Coordinates of C-alpha atoms in Angstrom, one line a residue:
M1 CA 0.0 0.0 0.0
T2 CA 1.2 3.5 -0.9
A3 CA -0.2 7.1 -0.6
T4 CA -2.1 6.6 -3.9
T5 CA -2.4 2.8 -4.2
P6 CA -4.5 0.7 -1.7
K7 CA -3.7 -2.6 -3.5
L8 CA -0.4 -3.6 -5.0
N9 CA 0.1 -5.6 -8.2
P10 CA 2.1 -8.9 -8.1
V11 CA 5.3 -7.3 -9.3
E12 CA 5.1 -4.7 -6.5
L13 CA 4.8 -7.5 -4.0
Q14 CA 7.9 -9.2 -5.5
K15 CA 9.9 -6.0 -5.2
L16 CA 8.9 -5.7 -1.5
E17 CA 10.1 -9.2 -1.0
K18 CA 13.5 -8.5 -2.5
D19 CA 14.8 -5.4 -4.2
G20 CA 15.7 -5.7 -7.9
L21 CA 19.3 -4.7 -7.2
A22 CA 19.6 -7.5 -4.6
V23 CA 19.4 -10.2 -7.3
L24 CA 23.1 -9.9 -8.4
E25 CA 24.4 -12.7 -6.2
D26 CA 21.5 -14.9 -7.5
I27 CA 22.4 -14.1 -11.1
Y28 CA 25.9 -15.4 -10.5
R29 CA 24.5 -18.5 -8.7
Y30 CA 22.1 -19.2 -11.6
A31 CA 24.9 -18.7 -14.1
Q32 CA 27.2 -21.2 -12.3
S33 CA 24.4 -23.8 -12.6
G34 CA 23.6 -22.8 -16.2
D35 CA 20.1 -24.3 -15.8
I36 CA 17.5 -21.8 -16.8
N37 CA 14.8 -23.9 -15.1
E38 CA 16.3 -23.0 -11.7
V39 CA 15.6 -19.3 -12.1
T40 CA 12.4 -18.3 -10.3
E41 CA 9.8 -16.2 -12.0
S42 CA 10.4 -13.3 -9.5
D43 CA 14.1 -13.4 -10.0
M44 CA 13.7 -13.5 -13.8
N45 CA 11.8 -10.3 -13.5
R46 CA 14.6 -8.8 -11.3
F47 CA 17.2 -9.7 -14.0
K48 CA 15.9 -6.5 -15.7
W49 CA 17.6 -4.4 -13.0
Y50 CA 20.9 -5.6 -14.5
G51 CA 19.8 -4.9 -18.1
L52 CA 18.7 -8.4 -19.0
Y53 CA 15.6 -9.6 -20.8
H54 CA 14.8 -13.2 -21.5
D55 CA 14.9 -13.3 -25.4
K56 CA 12.2 -15.1 -27.3
P57 CA 11.5 -18.0 -27.2
K58 CA 12.5 -17.9 -23.6
D59 CA 14.8 -20.9 -23.8
G60 CA 17.7 -19.6 -21.7
F61 CA 19.2 -16.9 -23.8
F62 CA 19.1 -13.2 -23.0
M63 CA 19.2 -9.7 -24.4
L64 CA 21.4 -7.3 -22.6
R65 CA 21.1 -3.5 -22.8
V66 CA 24.2 -1.4 -22.0
R67 CA 23.9 1.8 -19.8
L68 CA 25.5 4.5 -22.0
P69 CA 24.7 8.0 -20.8
G70 CA 24.1 10.4 -23.7
G71 CA 25.1 7.7 -26.1
I72 CA 28.8 8.6 -25.8
M73 CA 31.5 5.9 -25.7
T74 CA 35.2 5.5 -26.1
A75 CA 36.9 3.4 -28.8
D76 CA 38.0 0.9 -26.1
Q77 CA 34.4 0.5 -24.9
A78 CA 33.4 -0.1 -28.5
D79 CA 36.0 -2.8 -28.7
A80 CA 34.6 -4.4 -25.6
I81 CA 31.2 -4.6 -27.3
V82 CA 32.8 -6.2 -30.3
H83 CA 34.5 -8.8 -28.1
L84 CA 31.2 -9.7 -26.4
A85 CA 29.4 -9.9 -29.7
E86 CA 32.1 -12.2 -31.2
T87 CA 32.3 -14.5 -28.1
V88 CA 29.3 -14.8 -25.9
A89 CA 26.6 -12.7 -27.6
P90 CA 26.4 -14.1 -31.1
G91 CA 22.9 -12.7 -31.9
R92 CA 22.2 -9.3 -33.5
V93 CA 23.8 -6.1 -32.2
E94 CA 21.4 -3.2 -32.2
I95 CA 21.6 0.6 -31.6
T96 CA 18.5 1.6 -29.7
T97 CA 16.4 4.8 -29.7
R98 CA 17.8 5.6 -26.3
Q99 CA 21.4 5.8 -27.6
T100 CA 22.8 2.5 -26.5
F101 CA 23.6 -1.0 -27.6
Q102 CA 21.6 -4.2 -27.2
L103 CA 23.2 -7.6 -27.4
H104 CA 21.3 -10.8 -28.1
T105 CA 21.6 -14.5 -27.5
I106 CA 23.6 -14.4 -24.3
A107 CA 23.5 -17.8 -22.5
L108 CA 22.8 -17.8 -18.7
R109 CA 26.2 -19.2 -17.9
D110 CA 27.9 -16.3 -19.8
I111 CA 26.3 -13.4 -18.0
P112 CA 29.1 -13.0 -15.5
T113 CA 31.6 -12.7 -18.4
V114 CA 29.5 -10.0 -19.9
F115 CA 29.3 -8.1 -16.7
E116 CA 33.1 -8.4 -16.1
T117 CA 34.0 -7.4 -19.7
L118 CA 31.8 -4.3 -19.5
E119 CA 33.2 -3.3 -16.1
S120 CA 36.8 -3.6 -17.4
V121 CA 36.2 -0.6 -19.7
G122 CA 34.0 1.4 -17.4
L123 CA 30.6 0.3 -18.7
S124 CA 27.7 -1.6 -17.1
S125 CA 24.2 -2.7 -17.7
I126 CA 23.0 -1.8 -14.2
E127 CA 19.4 -0.4 -14.3
A128 CA 19.4 -0.3 -18.1
C129 CA 15.9 -2.0 -17.6
G130 CA 13.5 -2.4 -14.7
D131 CA 11.5 0.0 -12.6
V132 CA 14.4 2.4 -12.2
P133 CA 15.9 5.5 -13.8
R134 CA 17.0 4.2 -17.2
N135 CA 19.8 5.4 -19.5
V136 CA 19.9 9.2 -19.4
V137 CA 19.7 10.5 -23.0
S138 CA 20.7 13.8 -24.6
S139 CA 21.4 15.2 -28.0
P140 CA 23.8 13.1 -30.1
V141 CA 25.7 16.3 -30.8
A142 CA 25.9 17.5 -27.2
G143 CA 28.8 19.8 -26.7
I144 CA 29.6 20.1 -30.3
A145 CA 26.6 21.8 -31.9
A146 CA 27.3 25.3 -33.0
D147 CA 24.0 26.8 -31.7
E148 CA 23.9 25.0 -28.4
W149 CA 23.0 27.1 -25.3
I150 CA 24.4 24.7 -22.6
D151 CA 26.8 21.8 -22.9
P152 CA 24.6 19.1 -21.4
R153 CA 27.3 16.5 -20.9
P154 CA 28.3 17.4 -17.3
F155 CA 24.6 17.4 -16.4
F156 CA 23.6 14.0 -17.8
K157 CA 26.8 12.5 -16.4
A158 CA 26.0 13.8 -13.0
L159 CA 22.4 12.5 -13.1
D160 CA 23.6 9.1 -14.3
E161 CA 26.1 8.9 -11.4
H162 CA 23.4 10.0 -8.9
F163 CA 20.7 7.5 -10.1
A164 CA 22.8 4.4 -10.9
Y165 CA 22.9 1.7 -8.3
N166 CA 21.1 4.0 -5.8
T167 CA 18.6 2.1 -3.7
D168 CA 16.6 5.3 -3.1
Y169 CA 15.3 4.8 -6.7
S170 CA 15.5 1.0 -7.2
N171 CA 11.8 0.5 -6.5
L172 CA 9.9 3.1 -8.6
P173 CA 6.4 2.3 -9.7
R174 CA 7.6 1.7 -13.3
K175 CA 10.4 2.6 -15.7
Y176 CA 11.6 6.1 -15.5
K177 CA 13.2 7.9 -18.5
V178 CA 15.3 11.1 -18.2
S179 CA 16.7 13.5 -20.9
V180 CA 18.9 16.6 -20.8
A181 CA 19.0 19.0 -23.7
G182 CA 21.5 21.7 -24.6
G183 CA 19.5 23.4 -27.3
G184 CA 20.5 23.8 -30.9
L185 CA 20.4 21.2 -33.7
D186 CA 18.5 18.0 -33.0
A187 CA 17.4 18.9 -29.5
T188 CA 16.8 15.8 -27.3
Q189 CA 13.4 14.1 -27.1
A190 CA 12.1 16.1 -24.1
P191 CA 8.4 15.7 -24.7
I192 CA 8.4 11.9 -24.4
N193 CA 10.5 11.4 -21.2
D194 CA 9.3 11.2 -17.6
L195 CA 11.8 13.9 -16.6
S196 CA 13.3 16.4 -19.0
F197 CA 15.6 19.4 -18.7
T198 CA 15.5 22.0 -21.5
P199 CA 17.6 25.2 -21.6
G200 CA 16.5 28.7 -20.9
R201 CA 17.6 32.1 -19.7
K202 CA 16.1 34.1 -16.9
E203 CA 16.9 37.4 -15.0
I204 CA 17.4 36.7 -11.3
D205 CA 18.4 39.5 -9.0
G206 CA 19.4 41.7 -11.9
E207 CA 21.6 39.1 -13.6
I208 CA 20.9 36.9 -16.6
V209 CA 21.1 33.3 -15.5
L210 CA 21.5 30.3 -17.8
G211 CA 19.7 27.2 -16.7
Y212 CA 17.0 24.6 -17.3
N213 CA 13.2 24.5 -17.5
V214 CA 11.8 21.2 -16.1
W215 CA 9.2 18.9 -17.7
V216 CA 7.6 15.8 -16.4
G217 CA 5.2 13.1 -17.4
G218 CA 6.1 12.3 -21.0
G219 CA 5.8 8.7 -22.2
L220 CA 4.5 6.7 -25.2
S221 CA 3.3 3.0 -25.3
H222 CA -0.5 2.3 -25.3
E223 CA -1.5 5.7 -24.1
P224 CA 1.0 8.3 -25.2
H225 CA 1.3 11.5 -23.2
L226 CA 3.5 14.5 -23.9
A227 CA 5.5 16.0 -20.9
Q228 CA 4.2 19.0 -19.1
N229 CA 6.2 22.0 -18.1
I230 CA 5.9 22.3 -14.3
D231 CA 6.9 26.0 -14.3
V232 CA 10.3 25.4 -12.7
F233 CA 13.7 27.0 -13.6
V234 CA 17.0 25.7 -12.1
P235 CA 20.3 27.4 -12.7
A236 CA 22.9 25.4 -14.8
D237 CA 24.5 24.1 -11.6
L238 CA 25.2 20.4 -11.2
D239 CA 24.1 20.3 -7.6
A240 CA 20.9 22.2 -8.4
V241 CA 20.0 20.0 -11.3
V242 CA 20.6 16.8 -9.3
E243 CA 18.7 18.2 -6.3
I244 CA 15.5 18.9 -8.3
A245 CA 15.8 15.6 -10.1
R246 CA 16.0 13.8 -6.8
A247 CA 12.9 15.5 -5.4
I248 CA 10.9 14.9 -8.5
T249 CA 11.9 11.2 -8.6
L250 CA 11.1 10.7 -4.9
V251 CA 7.6 12.3 -5.4
Y252 CA 7.0 9.8 -8.1
R253 CA 8.4 6.9 -6.0
D254 CA 6.1 7.8 -3.1
F255 CA 2.9 8.9 -4.9
G256 CA 3.1 7.0 -8.2
Y257 CA 0.4 4.3 -8.9
R258 CA 1.3 0.7 -8.1
E259 CA -2.0 -1.2 -8.6
K260 CA -1.8 -1.8 -12.3
R261 CA 1.4 -2.2 -14.3
N262 CA -0.2 -0.5 -17.4
H263 CA -1.2 2.5 -15.3
A264 CA 1.9 3.2 -13.3
R265 CA 4.1 5.5 -15.3
L266 CA 4.6 9.1 -14.0
K267 CA 2.4 10.4 -16.9
Y268 CA -0.7 9.0 -15.2
L269 CA 0.0 10.8 -11.9
I270 CA 0.7 14.0 -13.8
A271 CA -2.6 13.6 -15.8
D272 CA -4.5 13.3 -12.5
W273 CA -2.7 15.8 -10.4
G274 CA -1.8 18.5 -12.9
A275 CA 1.5 20.3 -13.1
E276 CA 0.8 22.8 -10.4
R277 CA -0.1 20.3 -7.7
F278 CA 3.0 18.2 -8.6
R279 CA 5.1 21.3 -8.4
E280 CA 3.8 22.0 -4.9
E281 CA 4.7 18.5 -3.7
V282 CA 8.2 18.9 -5.2
V283 CA 8.6 22.1 -3.2
N284 CA 7.5 20.3 -0.1
Y285 CA 10.2 17.6 -0.6
L286 CA 12.9 20.3 -1.3
G287 CA 12.0 22.5 1.6
H288 CA 12.6 25.7 -0.3
P289 CA 10.8 27.7 -3.1
L290 CA 11.6 27.3 -6.8
E291 CA 12.0 29.8 -9.5
R292 CA 9.3 30.0 -12.1
A293 CA 10.2 28.8 -15.6
A294 CA 12.2 30.9 -18.0
T295 CA 10.4 32.3 -21.0
D296 CA 13.6 33.1 -23.0
V297 CA 14.3 29.7 -24.6
P298 CA 15.9 28.5 -27.8
P299 CA 13.8 26.9 -30.6
A300 CA 13.3 23.2 -30.0
V301 CA 14.2 21.5 -33.3
Y302 CA 14.0 17.8 -33.8
S303 CA 14.6 16.1 -37.2
G304 CA 16.2 12.9 -36.0
D305 CA 18.8 13.4 -38.8
V306 CA 22.5 14.0 -37.9
V307 CA 23.7 11.7 -40.7
G308 CA 26.2 13.5 -43.0
V309 CA 29.1 15.9 -42.5
F310 CA 28.6 18.9 -40.2
R311 CA 30.8 21.6 -38.8
Q312 CA 31.3 21.6 -35.0
K313 CA 31.5 24.6 -32.8
Q314 CA 35.1 23.7 -32.2
P315 CA 37.3 25.4 -34.9
N316 CA 38.2 23.3 -37.9
L317 CA 36.5 20.2 -36.5
Y318 CA 33.5 18.2 -37.9
W319 CA 31.3 15.3 -37.0
V320 CA 30.4 12.6 -39.5
G321 CA 27.1 10.8 -39.0
L322 CA 27.0 7.3 -40.4
L323 CA 23.7 5.6 -41.6
V324 CA 23.2 2.3 -39.8
P325 CA 20.3 0.3 -41.4
T326 CA 17.6 0.4 -38.7
G327 CA 20.3 0.2 -36.1
R328 CA 21.6 -3.2 -37.1
I329 CA 25.4 -3.1 -37.0
T330 CA 27.9 -5.9 -37.2
P331 CA 30.8 -6.5 -34.8
A332 CA 33.2 -5.9 -37.7
Q333 CA 31.6 -2.5 -38.4
I334 CA 31.8 -1.5 -34.7
R335 CA 35.5 -2.5 -34.7
E336 CA 36.2 -0.4 -37.7
A337 CA 34.3 2.6 -36.3
A338 CA 36.5 2.3 -33.2
R339 CA 39.6 2.2 -35.4
L340 CA 38.5 5.3 -37.4
S341 CA 37.7 7.2 -34.2
R342 CA 41.2 6.6 -33.0
E343 CA 42.9 7.4 -36.4
Y344 CA 40.8 10.4 -37.4
G345 CA 39.1 11.7 -34.2
Q346 CA 39.5 11.6 -30.5
S347 CA 38.7 8.0 -29.8
E348 CA 35.0 8.8 -29.3
I349 CA 31.9 7.3 -30.9
R350 CA 28.3 8.5 -30.4
L351 CA 24.9 6.7 -30.9
T352 CA 21.8 8.6 -32.0
H353 CA 18.1 8.4 -31.3
S354 CA 17.6 7.4 -34.9
Q355 CA 19.8 4.3 -34.4
N356 CA 22.7 5.7 -36.3
L357 CA 26.4 6.3 -35.4
L358 CA 28.4 9.5 -35.2
L359 CA 32.2 10.1 -35.3
P360 CA 33.0 13.5 -33.8
Y361 CA 36.2 15.7 -33.7
I362 CA 37.3 15.0 -37.3
P363 CA 39.9 17.6 -38.4
E364 CA 38.8 19.4 -41.6
A365 CA 42.1 18.4 -43.3
R366 CA 41.3 14.7 -42.7
L367 CA 37.7 14.7 -43.9
D368 CA 38.4 13.5 -47.4
A369 CA 40.5 10.6 -46.2
L370 CA 37.8 9.5 -43.7
L371 CA 35.1 9.7 -46.3
A372 CA 37.1 7.4 -48.6
E373 CA 37.4 4.7 -45.9
P374 CA 35.5 1.4 -46.8
L375 CA 33.3 1.6 -43.7
L376 CA 31.8 4.8 -45.0
Q377 CA 30.8 3.1 -48.2
E378 CA 28.8 0.6 -46.2
L379 CA 27.4 3.1 -43.6
Q380 CA 27.0 6.0 -45.9
P381 CA 27.0 9.6 -44.6
N382 CA 25.1 10.6 -47.7
G383 CA 22.5 7.9 -47.5
P384 CA 19.0 8.3 -49.0
R385 CA 16.7 10.8 -47.4
I386 CA 14.0 8.5 -46.0
Q387 CA 16.3 5.6 -45.0
R388 CA 18.5 7.9 -43.0
T389 CA 15.8 8.5 -40.4
V390 CA 13.8 5.3 -40.5
V391 CA 13.6 3.6 -37.1
A392 CA 12.5 0.1 -36.2
C393 CA 12.1 -1.7 -32.9
T394 CA 13.7 -5.1 -32.2
G395 CA 10.7 -7.1 -33.5
L396 CA 10.8 -10.7 -34.4
P397 CA 12.6 -13.0 -33.8
Y398 CA 13.9 -11.7 -30.5
C399 CA 11.1 -9.7 -28.8
N400 CA 8.4 -11.6 -26.8
F401 CA 5.8 -8.9 -27.6
A402 CA 6.5 -8.6 -31.3
T403 CA 3.9 -9.6 -33.9
I404 CA 6.1 -9.0 -37.0
E405 CA 9.7 -8.7 -38.2
T406 CA 10.6 -5.0 -38.3
K407 CA 14.2 -4.3 -39.0
E408 CA 14.5 -5.5 -42.6
A409 CA 10.8 -4.6 -43.3
A410 CA 11.3 -1.0 -42.3
W411 CA 14.6 -0.7 -44.2
Q412 CA 13.1 -2.1 -47.4
L413 CA 10.0 0.1 -47.1
A414 CA 12.1 3.3 -46.7
G415 CA 14.2 2.2 -49.7
A416 CA 11.1 1.7 -51.8
L417 CA 9.8 5.2 -50.9
D418 CA 13.2 6.8 -51.6
Q419 CA 12.9 5.3 -55.1
K420 CA 9.3 6.7 -55.5
V421 CA 9.9 10.2 -54.2
E422 CA 12.8 12.6 -53.9
L423 CA 12.5 14.7 -50.8
D424 CA 14.6 17.6 -49.7
V425 CA 13.4 17.5 -46.0
P426 CA 13.6 14.8 -43.4
L427 CA 10.6 12.4 -43.2
R428 CA 10.7 10.2 -40.1
I429 CA 9.1 6.7 -40.5
H430 CA 9.1 4.6 -37.3
L431 CA 7.9 1.0 -37.1
S432 CA 6.9 -0.8 -33.9
A433 CA 5.9 -4.5 -33.8
C434 CA 3.4 -4.0 -31.0
P435 CA 1.7 -1.1 -29.1
H436 CA 4.6 -0.6 -26.7
S437 CA 6.1 1.9 -29.1
C438 CA 9.8 1.0 -28.6
S439 CA 10.4 2.7 -32.0
Q440 CA 8.5 5.7 -30.8
H441 CA 6.0 5.5 -33.7
S442 CA 3.6 7.8 -32.0
I443 CA 5.8 10.8 -32.6
A444 CA 7.0 10.0 -36.1
D445 CA 5.9 11.8 -39.3
I446 CA 4.6 8.4 -40.4
G447 CA 4.2 6.0 -37.5
L448 CA 3.6 2.3 -38.1
Q449 CA 2.3 -0.1 -35.5
G450 CA 2.7 -3.7 -36.8
G451 CA 0.2 -6.5 -36.4
V452 CA -1.2 -9.4 -38.4
I453 CA -4.4 -10.1 -40.3
R454 CA -6.2 -13.2 -41.5
N455 CA -5.0 -14.6 -44.7
P456 CA -7.7 -14.2 -47.4
D457 CA -6.8 -17.7 -48.8
G458 CA -8.2 -19.2 -45.5
S459 CA -4.9 -20.7 -44.4
K460 CA -3.6 -20.4 -40.8
N461 CA -0.6 -18.3 -42.0
K462 CA -1.4 -14.8 -40.9
L463 CA -0.1 -11.8 -43.0
P464 CA 1.8 -8.8 -41.7
A465 CA -0.1 -5.6 -41.5
T466 CA 0.1 -2.2 -39.8
D467 CA -1.8 0.6 -38.4
I468 CA -0.8 4.0 -39.8
L469 CA -0.4 7.1 -37.6
L470 CA 0.3 10.5 -39.3
G471 CA 1.6 13.8 -38.2
G472 CA 3.6 13.0 -35.0
A473 CA 6.3 15.4 -34.0
L474 CA 8.8 16.5 -31.4
G475 CA 10.2 19.9 -30.7
D476 CA 8.1 23.1 -30.2
D477 CA 5.2 21.6 -32.1
A478 CA 5.3 18.2 -30.4
T479 CA 2.3 16.2 -31.3
I480 CA 1.0 12.6 -31.0
G481 CA 0.3 11.1 -34.4
R482 CA -3.3 10.5 -35.5
R483 CA -4.3 6.9 -36.2
V484 CA -5.9 7.2 -39.6
A485 CA -5.8 3.5 -40.8
T486 CA -5.5 0.1 -39.2
K487 CA -4.7 -3.4 -40.4
V488 CA -3.3 -2.2 -43.7
P489 CA -1.7 -5.2 -45.4
W490 CA 2.1 -4.7 -45.5
S491 CA 2.1 -5.7 -49.2
E492 CA 0.2 -2.6 -50.0
L493 CA 2.1 -0.2 -47.8
A494 CA 4.8 1.1 -50.1
D495 CA 2.3 2.1 -52.8
R496 CA -0.1 3.7 -50.3
L497 CA 2.6 5.7 -48.5
G498 CA 4.1 6.6 -51.9
N499 CA 0.8 8.2 -52.9
L500 CA 0.6 10.0 -49.6
V501 CA 4.1 11.5 -49.7
T502 CA 3.8 12.4 -53.4
T503 CA 0.6 14.3 -52.5
Y504 CA 2.4 16.1 -49.6
Q505 CA 5.2 17.0 -52.0
A506 CA 2.7 18.5 -54.5
Q507 CA 0.7 20.4 -51.9
R508 CA 3.3 21.8 -49.6
T509 CA 3.6 25.6 -49.6
S510 CA 7.4 25.9 -49.2
P511 CA 10.4 23.9 -48.1
E512 CA 9.7 24.9 -44.6
D513 CA 6.2 23.3 -44.8
Q514 CA 7.2 20.1 -43.0
F515 CA 5.1 16.9 -43.4
R516 CA 3.7 17.3 -39.9
H517 CA 2.5 20.8 -40.7
W518 CA 0.8 19.6 -43.9
A519 CA -0.8 16.6 -42.2
K520 CA -2.2 18.8 -39.5
R521 CA -4.1 20.8 -42.1
Q522 CA -5.8 17.6 -43.5
T523 CA -8.8 15.8 -42.2
D524 CA -8.5 12.1 -41.5
D525 CA -10.8 11.4 -44.5
Q526 CA -8.5 13.4 -46.7
L527 CA -5.4 11.5 -45.5
R528 CA -7.2 8.2 -46.2
V529 CA -7.9 9.3 -49.7
Y530 CA -4.3 10.2 -50.2
L531 CA -3.4 6.7 -49.0
G532 CA -5.5 5.4 -51.8
F533 CA -8.5 4.1 -49.9
G534 CA -11.1 6.0 -52.0
E535 CA -13.5 8.8 -51.2
P536 CA -15.2 8.4 -47.8
E537 CA -18.8 7.9 -49.1
T538 CA -18.0 5.3 -51.8
E539 CA -18.0 1.5 -51.3
E540 CA -14.2 1.6 -51.3
G541 CA -14.0 4.2 -48.7
V542 CA -16.5 3.0 -46.0
W543 CA -14.7 2.9 -42.6
T544 CA -15.3 0.7 -39.6
E545 CA -16.2 2.1 -36.2
E546 CA -12.5 2.3 -35.5
G547 CA -12.4 4.9 -38.2
S548 CA -9.8 3.2 -40.2
W549 CA -10.3 0.1 -42.2
N550 CA -12.2 -0.6 -45.4
K551 CA -15.3 -2.9 -45.0
S552 CA -14.5 -4.6 -48.2
R553 CA -11.5 -6.1 -46.4

């Protein structure tokens, strides 16, 4: 029982019985045995606190997610990932939407080896999953973007150090995601995190102070919510930022809902309380008043696209963004990226929200040589417009919730659209294999939520299909996409989306008229027509009560 929950769900009872962080000794014991059948159901759930999920088909092999604040890693750390992938994690290596790596097909007996290898290079998987503060994200160009207001790197590192392996936060009601922005190009995904810091300036006691506005309650999955500004400004001081983050997280810990797992994220508490009441409780926990939010803030821009060659704010230095096909990267490619970062840069590699890879600190005089390297012919900095921002969740065959294969399907779809239309602006297509929205399809220009439909030939083999959401966005005009069609056969998707994007291209008023702006001006019926479903009142355009699918299907 908590302040807001009279009855606890079974997972909450398990956490009261034994904290998630307390399972480490048990993991080593289970690994020594190597028998997956010895792992209790409750301990299997606690494995998440150490970044481990039981891969499909749950036969003793695991996915491990690395904790990598801000997506920044050294070449030596990248080499450690390669070593694991080539020895004890032979499954697919993926870059995630939260700027880290996932490794698949790790046997129970090999988990200690993974932990020890990560620790040897200053990495870990602690609290990369579970009901805890997850990997703190930021802009992939933090500290190097020319128009950045604040370098967020010291702040997300301080928050990571404060949250990680801290039993004050090891029993939150649900997962808890944090982001820290610096402003400028490709600002971080503040609207969809539980706790976000975005830059601002405010006059305090006659002086202009640089700092952060604070947002809470963002999150996607089945019921997406955008974060709310709680009207708080904190100076750009490490102690001040950690202090407010601590208070906010403790309020969530103590008042968050724990009766239903699908109604436990911070977004539900914020929706019920409102921003002002939540702010008041945070002030109570702090014991001192807070400044109201700054109104002098930079534009919040989010394109998801840092692929290419860009000048850094540091003189004569560039970053080069490499296109990784829906985040799937081989150990050999990671090894080569590490080598290139040493030879051309400063032994640093960055991972992006769009599942791509970035090499920073490249001297201008060495750009041509880097661009001629074989790896950059595979992971092309000048990749096709739509493929460079396409995002896909893990999907089949690894994810237990997935209904369809996603990685190759999304890549091929984006490639087909690049062949059909030639765009001069980013177009973000995100594909998830279930409603959990691990690809963040709710905030994509074109969001796809995969599923299956009955085979018209009457066989038991179901066919891949997708719901279509349009007009999602991040940044100043953050919006949840509108679900305009459901259960669209995958075989029809490239043609239908090709029609849609071609119509957008013909109707847009200027290059600044982004897809989300255009989609907002259209009715759902108009968008369905552009998808090729026919006029609303015709036999081909009659929609079900869900407002989406053609009755003739």
